[in-house]
mmCIF file of C-alpha atoms in Angstrom:
data_model
loop_
_atom_site.group_PDB
_atom_site.id
_atom_site.type_symbol
_atom_site.label_atom_id
_atom_site.label_comp_id
_atom_site.label_asym_id
_atom_site.label_seq_id
_atom_site.Cartn_x
_atom_site.Cartn_y
_atom_site.Cartn_z
ATOM 1 C CA MET A 444 -90.682 93.207 -51.380
ATOM 2 C CA SER A 445 -87.033 92.495 -50.551
ATOM 3 C CA VAL A 446 -85.292 89.128 -50.952
ATOM 4 C CA GLN A 447 -85.311 88.721 -47.166
ATOM 5 C CA ASP A 448 -89.036 89.474 -46.930
ATOM 6 C CA THR A 449 -89.782 87.075 -49.780
ATOM 7 C CA SER A 450 -87.804 84.269 -48.148
ATOM 8 C CA GLU A 451 -89.488 84.771 -44.765
ATOM 9 C CA ALA A 452 -92.935 84.826 -46.385
ATOM 10 C CA VAL A 453 -92.226 81.508 -48.111
ATOM 11 C CA MET A 454 -90.964 79.991 -44.862
ATOM 12 C CA LYS A 455 -94.097 81.012 -42.976
ATOM 13 C CA ALA A 456 -96.179 79.345 -45.676
ATOM 14 C CA VAL A 457 -94.273 76.045 -45.927
ATOM 15 C CA PHE A 458 -93.058 75.716 -42.335
ATOM 16 C CA PRO A 459 -95.158 77.906 -40.018
ATOM 17 C CA ALA A 460 -93.560 76.544 -36.829
ATOM 18 C CA PHE A 461 -90.530 78.744 -37.500
ATOM 19 C CA ASP A 462 -92.629 81.916 -37.678
ATOM 20 C CA GLY A 463 -91.212 84.485 -35.301
ATOM 21 C CA PHE A 464 -87.946 82.718 -34.536
ATOM 22 C CA GLY A 465 -85.881 85.170 -36.616
ATOM 23 C CA LEU A 466 -83.328 82.660 -37.909
ATOM 24 C CA ALA A 467 -82.294 84.667 -40.969
ATOM 25 C CA ILE A 468 -78.697 85.902 -40.961
ATOM 26 C CA PRO A 469 -78.243 89.595 -41.821
ATOM 27 C CA HIS A 470 -74.773 89.577 -43.381
ATOM 28 C CA ALA A 471 -73.467 87.374 -46.184
ATOM 29 C CA SER A 472 -70.293 86.332 -44.333
ATOM 30 C CA ASP A 473 -72.292 85.463 -41.211
ATOM 31 C CA SER A 474 -74.776 83.524 -43.340
ATOM 32 C CA ILE A 475 -72.023 81.467 -44.963
ATOM 33 C CA ALA A 476 -70.464 80.722 -41.570
ATOM 34 C CA ALA A 477 -73.822 79.726 -40.061
ATOM 35 C CA LYS A 478 -74.614 77.506 -43.035
ATOM 36 C CA ARG A 479 -71.237 75.794 -42.716
ATOM 37 C CA MET A 480 -71.760 75.210 -38.993
ATOM 38 C CA LEU A 481 -75.169 73.692 -39.720
ATOM 39 C CA ASP A 482 -73.676 71.503 -42.446
ATOM 40 C CA VAL A 483 -70.914 70.078 -40.269
ATOM 41 C CA ALA A 484 -73.099 69.600 -37.187
ATOM 42 C CA VAL A 485 -75.993 67.885 -38.962
ATOM 43 C CA ALA A 486 -73.834 65.801 -41.338
ATOM 44 C CA GLY A 487 -71.656 64.607 -38.455
ATOM 45 C CA LEU A 488 -74.682 63.725 -36.337
ATOM 46 C CA LEU A 489 -76.355 61.887 -39.208
ATOM 47 C CA MET A 490 -73.224 59.840 -39.885
ATOM 48 C CA VAL A 491 -73.310 58.629 -36.279
ATOM 49 C CA LEU A 492 -77.066 58.063 -36.048
ATOM 50 C CA LEU A 493 -77.296 56.388 -39.451
ATOM 51 C CA SER A 494 -74.168 54.239 -39.092
ATOM 52 C CA PRO A 495 -76.216 50.988 -38.735
ATOM 53 C CA LEU A 496 -78.162 51.872 -41.907
ATOM 54 C CA LEU A 497 -74.954 52.781 -43.748
ATOM 55 C CA ALA A 498 -73.470 49.412 -42.768
ATOM 56 C CA LEU A 499 -76.626 47.564 -43.852
ATOM 57 C CA VAL A 500 -76.732 49.280 -47.252
ATOM 58 C CA SER A 501 -73.005 48.610 -47.738
ATOM 59 C CA LEU A 502 -73.543 44.911 -47.052
ATOM 60 C CA ALA A 503 -76.566 44.736 -49.373
ATOM 61 C CA VAL A 504 -74.682 46.400 -52.234
ATOM 62 C CA ALA A 505 -71.687 44.096 -51.762
ATOM 63 C CA LEU A 506 -73.800 40.927 -51.712
ATOM 64 C CA ASP A 507 -76.125 41.908 -54.563
ATOM 65 C CA SER A 508 -73.656 42.381 -57.426
ATOM 66 C CA ARG A 509 -69.988 42.484 -58.276
ATOM 67 C CA GLY A 510 -68.167 45.788 -57.947
ATOM 68 C CA PRO A 511 -67.187 48.351 -55.320
ATOM 69 C CA VAL A 512 -69.621 49.366 -52.589
ATOM 70 C CA LEU A 513 -69.034 53.050 -53.253
ATOM 71 C CA PHE A 514 -69.179 54.810 -56.601
ATOM 72 C CA CYS A 515 -67.122 57.963 -57.127
ATOM 73 C CA GLN A 516 -67.951 60.367 -59.946
ATOM 74 C CA THR A 517 -66.630 63.829 -60.846
ATOM 75 C CA ARG A 518 -69.153 66.611 -60.295
ATOM 76 C CA THR A 519 -69.019 70.404 -60.559
ATOM 77 C CA GLY A 520 -69.323 72.501 -57.418
ATOM 78 C CA LEU A 521 -68.929 76.062 -56.216
ATOM 79 C CA ASN A 522 -67.446 78.428 -58.818
ATOM 80 C CA GLY A 523 -67.015 75.582 -61.305
ATOM 81 C CA LYS A 524 -64.556 73.633 -59.158
ATOM 82 C CA THR A 525 -64.825 69.884 -59.691
ATOM 83 C CA PHE A 526 -64.798 67.352 -56.865
ATOM 84 C CA PRO A 527 -65.313 63.579 -56.431
ATOM 85 C CA ILE A 528 -68.839 62.813 -55.226
ATOM 86 C CA PHE A 529 -69.526 59.619 -53.294
ATOM 87 C CA LYS A 530 -72.589 57.398 -53.703
ATOM 88 C CA PHE A 531 -73.497 53.844 -52.899
ATOM 89 C CA ARG A 532 -73.124 51.930 -56.163
ATOM 90 C CA SER A 533 -76.572 51.323 -57.627
ATOM 91 C CA MET A 534 -75.618 50.278 -61.169
ATOM 92 C CA HIS A 535 -73.604 47.581 -62.894
ATOM 93 C CA VAL A 536 -71.625 50.332 -64.689
ATOM 94 C CA LEU A 537 -69.334 53.030 -63.322
ATOM 95 C CA GLU A 538 -69.673 55.878 -65.818
ATOM 96 C CA ASP A 539 -67.514 58.967 -65.284
ATOM 97 C CA GLY A 540 -66.340 60.367 -68.579
ATOM 98 C CA ALA A 541 -67.279 62.450 -71.588
ATOM 99 C CA GLU A 542 -70.535 60.530 -72.011
ATOM 100 C CA VAL A 543 -72.766 59.691 -69.048
ATOM 101 C CA LYS A 544 -76.246 58.287 -69.697
ATOM 102 C CA GLN A 545 -78.934 59.309 -67.228
ATOM 103 C CA ALA A 546 -80.836 56.586 -65.418
ATOM 104 C CA SER A 547 -84.377 56.001 -66.648
ATOM 105 C CA GLU A 548 -87.414 54.016 -65.539
ATOM 106 C CA GLY A 549 -86.703 50.296 -65.870
ATOM 107 C CA ASP A 550 -83.018 50.909 -66.648
ATOM 108 C CA SER A 551 -81.263 47.540 -67.018
ATOM 109 C CA ARG A 552 -78.034 49.013 -65.654
ATOM 110 C CA VAL A 553 -79.588 49.442 -62.200
ATOM 111 C CA THR A 554 -79.009 46.559 -59.772
ATOM 112 C CA ARG A 555 -81.742 44.931 -57.665
ATOM 113 C CA VAL A 556 -80.568 46.679 -54.508
ATOM 114 C CA GLY A 557 -79.946 49.782 -56.590
ATOM 115 C CA ARG A 558 -83.639 50.095 -57.435
ATOM 116 C CA ILE A 559 -84.498 50.249 -53.749
ATOM 117 C CA ILE A 560 -81.774 52.605 -52.578
ATOM 118 C CA ARG A 561 -82.322 54.946 -55.536
ATOM 119 C CA LYS A 562 -86.081 55.163 -54.858
ATOM 120 C CA LEU A 563 -85.384 56.106 -51.233
ATOM 121 C CA SER A 564 -82.288 58.214 -52.049
ATOM 122 C CA LEU A 565 -80.203 56.000 -49.759
ATOM 123 C CA ASP A 566 -77.528 55.910 -52.454
ATOM 124 C CA GLU A 567 -76.851 59.586 -51.697
ATOM 125 C CA LEU A 568 -75.983 59.096 -47.994
ATOM 126 C CA PRO A 569 -72.191 58.811 -48.551
ATOM 127 C CA GLN A 570 -72.339 62.467 -49.624
ATOM 128 C CA LEU A 571 -72.390 63.309 -45.923
ATOM 129 C CA VAL A 572 -68.624 62.854 -46.282
ATOM 130 C CA ASN A 573 -68.609 65.396 -49.125
ATOM 131 C CA ILE A 574 -70.455 67.834 -46.867
ATOM 132 C CA ILE A 575 -67.978 67.473 -44.009
ATOM 133 C CA ALA A 576 -65.110 67.828 -46.506
ATOM 134 C CA GLY A 577 -66.584 71.170 -47.608
ATOM 135 C CA ASP A 578 -67.338 70.314 -51.241
ATOM 136 C CA MET A 579 -71.093 70.159 -50.666
ATOM 137 C CA SER A 580 -73.755 71.565 -48.383
ATOM 138 C CA LEU A 581 -76.843 69.980 -46.888
ATOM 139 C CA VAL A 582 -78.983 72.247 -49.085
ATOM 140 C CA GLY A 583 -78.200 73.529 -52.565
ATOM 141 C CA PRO A 584 -78.620 72.669 -56.238
ATOM 142 C CA ARG A 585 -78.002 68.989 -56.882
ATOM 143 C CA PRO A 586 -74.654 68.513 -58.705
ATOM 144 C CA HIS A 587 -74.697 66.844 -62.106
ATOM 145 C CA ALA A 588 -72.080 64.846 -63.970
ATOM 146 C CA VAL A 589 -69.528 67.070 -65.718
ATOM 147 C CA ALA A 590 -70.670 65.782 -69.119
ATOM 148 C CA HIS A 591 -74.199 66.953 -68.325
ATOM 149 C CA ASP A 592 -72.935 70.328 -67.074
ATOM 150 C CA ILE A 593 -71.213 70.906 -70.400
ATOM 151 C CA TYR A 594 -74.327 69.964 -72.388
ATOM 152 C CA TYR A 595 -76.875 71.898 -70.350
ATOM 153 C CA GLY A 596 -74.506 74.810 -69.826
ATOM 154 C CA ALA A 597 -74.417 75.338 -73.575
ATOM 155 C CA ALA A 598 -78.171 74.897 -74.005
ATOM 156 C CA LEU A 599 -79.602 76.880 -71.061
ATOM 157 C CA SER A 600 -78.640 80.515 -70.537
ATOM 158 C CA ASN A 601 -78.988 80.520 -66.729
ATOM 159 C CA TYR A 602 -77.589 77.059 -66.048
ATOM 160 C CA ALA A 603 -74.281 78.364 -64.648
ATOM 161 C CA VAL A 604 -76.070 80.257 -61.863
ATOM 162 C CA ARG A 605 -76.251 76.921 -60.041
ATOM 163 C CA GLN A 606 -72.523 77.116 -59.424
ATOM 164 C CA GLN A 607 -72.777 80.322 -57.378
ATOM 165 C CA VAL A 608 -73.338 78.220 -54.248
ATOM 166 C CA LYS A 609 -72.202 74.815 -53.038
ATOM 167 C CA PRO A 610 -74.220 71.895 -54.372
ATOM 168 C CA GLY A 611 -76.473 70.137 -51.874
ATOM 169 C CA ILE A 612 -77.601 66.673 -50.914
ATOM 170 C CA THR A 613 -81.138 68.100 -51.125
ATOM 171 C CA GLY A 614 -82.543 71.335 -52.467
ATOM 172 C CA TRP A 615 -85.524 73.551 -53.251
ATOM 173 C CA ALA A 616 -85.939 71.817 -56.607
ATOM 174 C CA GLN A 617 -86.007 68.360 -55.017
ATOM 175 C CA VAL A 618 -88.640 69.153 -52.356
ATOM 176 C CA ASN A 619 -90.762 70.579 -55.162
ATOM 177 C CA GLY A 620 -90.689 67.288 -57.066
ATOM 178 C CA ALA A 621 -87.788 67.973 -59.447
ATOM 179 C CA ARG A 622 -86.021 64.625 -59.021
ATOM 180 C CA GLY A 623 -84.970 61.900 -61.402
ATOM 181 C CA ALA A 624 -84.123 62.086 -65.082
ATOM 182 C CA THR A 625 -84.327 65.216 -67.222
ATOM 183 C CA PRO A 626 -85.303 63.793 -70.643
ATOM 184 C CA THR A 627 -85.948 67.197 -72.246
ATOM 185 C CA LEU A 628 -84.458 70.675 -72.003
ATOM 186 C CA ASP A 629 -87.787 71.971 -70.709
ATOM 187 C CA VAL A 630 -87.598 69.640 -67.710
ATOM 188 C CA MET A 631 -84.058 70.743 -66.932
ATOM 189 C CA GLN A 632 -85.006 74.406 -67.377
ATOM 190 C CA GLN A 633 -87.733 74.031 -64.753
ATOM 191 C CA ARG A 634 -85.198 72.510 -62.355
ATOM 192 C CA VAL A 635 -82.651 75.246 -63.028
ATOM 193 C CA ASP A 636 -85.305 77.909 -62.430
ATOM 194 C CA LEU A 637 -86.090 76.363 -59.044
ATOM 195 C CA ASP A 638 -82.370 76.320 -58.203
ATOM 196 C CA ALA A 639 -82.064 79.954 -59.269
ATOM 197 C CA TRP A 640 -84.983 80.897 -57.012
ATOM 198 C CA TYR A 641 -83.279 79.179 -54.082
ATOM 199 C CA ILE A 642 -80.010 81.038 -54.699
ATOM 200 C CA ALA A 643 -81.787 84.395 -54.925
ATOM 201 C CA ASN A 644 -83.735 83.759 -51.718
ATOM 202 C CA ALA A 645 -81.197 81.773 -49.695
ATOM 203 C CA SER A 646 -81.415 82.006 -45.903
ATOM 204 C CA LEU A 647 -80.940 79.774 -42.889
ATOM 205 C CA MET A 648 -84.707 79.610 -42.461
ATOM 206 C CA LEU A 649 -85.115 78.413 -46.026
ATOM 207 C CA ASP A 650 -82.476 75.708 -45.525
ATOM 208 C CA LEU A 651 -84.186 74.497 -42.343
ATOM 209 C CA ALA A 652 -87.548 74.353 -44.092
ATOM 210 C CA ILE A 653 -86.076 72.367 -47.004
ATOM 211 C CA LEU A 654 -84.408 69.940 -44.580
ATOM 212 C CA ALA A 655 -87.718 69.489 -42.749
ATOM 213 C CA ARG A 656 -89.564 68.734 -45.995
ATOM 214 C CA THR A 657 -86.916 66.388 -47.427
ATOM 215 C CA PRO A 658 -87.779 63.162 -45.504
ATOM 216 C CA LEU A 659 -91.442 63.373 -46.540
ATOM 217 C CA GLU A 660 -90.460 64.024 -50.159
ATOM 218 C CA VAL A 661 -88.083 61.052 -50.123
ATOM 219 C CA LEU A 662 -90.823 58.764 -48.806
ATOM 220 C CA ARG A 663 -93.148 59.950 -51.570
ATOM 221 C CA THR A 664 -90.542 58.701 -54.117
ATOM 222 C CA ARG A 665 -91.972 61.267 -56.563
ATOM 223 C CA ASN A 666 -90.131 61.042 -59.934
ATOM 224 C CA ALA A 667 -87.311 58.968 -58.404
ATOM 225 C CA VAL A 668 -85.686 56.395 -60.733
#
């Protein structure tokens, strides 16, 4: 079975309403262009529709604890190029260096508002700006802190495959429950394997199915910290 056939079979299973619509793009250059158009259109629309929510979260973060509303951290994107990722600040610390500690359950560094917006992934909404800027996509492997890329890149043989596409605000790994901390190499390996599957089977249909599943997965708060 070809990559295209595999992707379409998965889409029919997880999102049968798209069956027969033929949304897959036959050529790589056309696929990249279509994905970019989808990214810009949806991210722009969401920024407008969610502007009241963005304002409300900004106010809550500002009133809850001292520090900036937005947190900027260096992440690794397509072909290893680094970029500044934007998030609503959810912690009392602003780590972005050679040592970045992952958040864990009951982490004292997380603010009161931070616990809520992290559970619901609202802290990730400023990354719509990253998508419009072209550093990220709606769908792709979630980008990690550079310090974590260095560590896991040395420990896992297929870790670098994640950088063959733009990182996403959501992804195949996330809608399959791979969210939150990665306390062991085995946990990270499972996430990387899911990312690698997505890259090997990427299509517009797959992206649409992941986007459709994302809100339900966010509301489940599975493994979110």
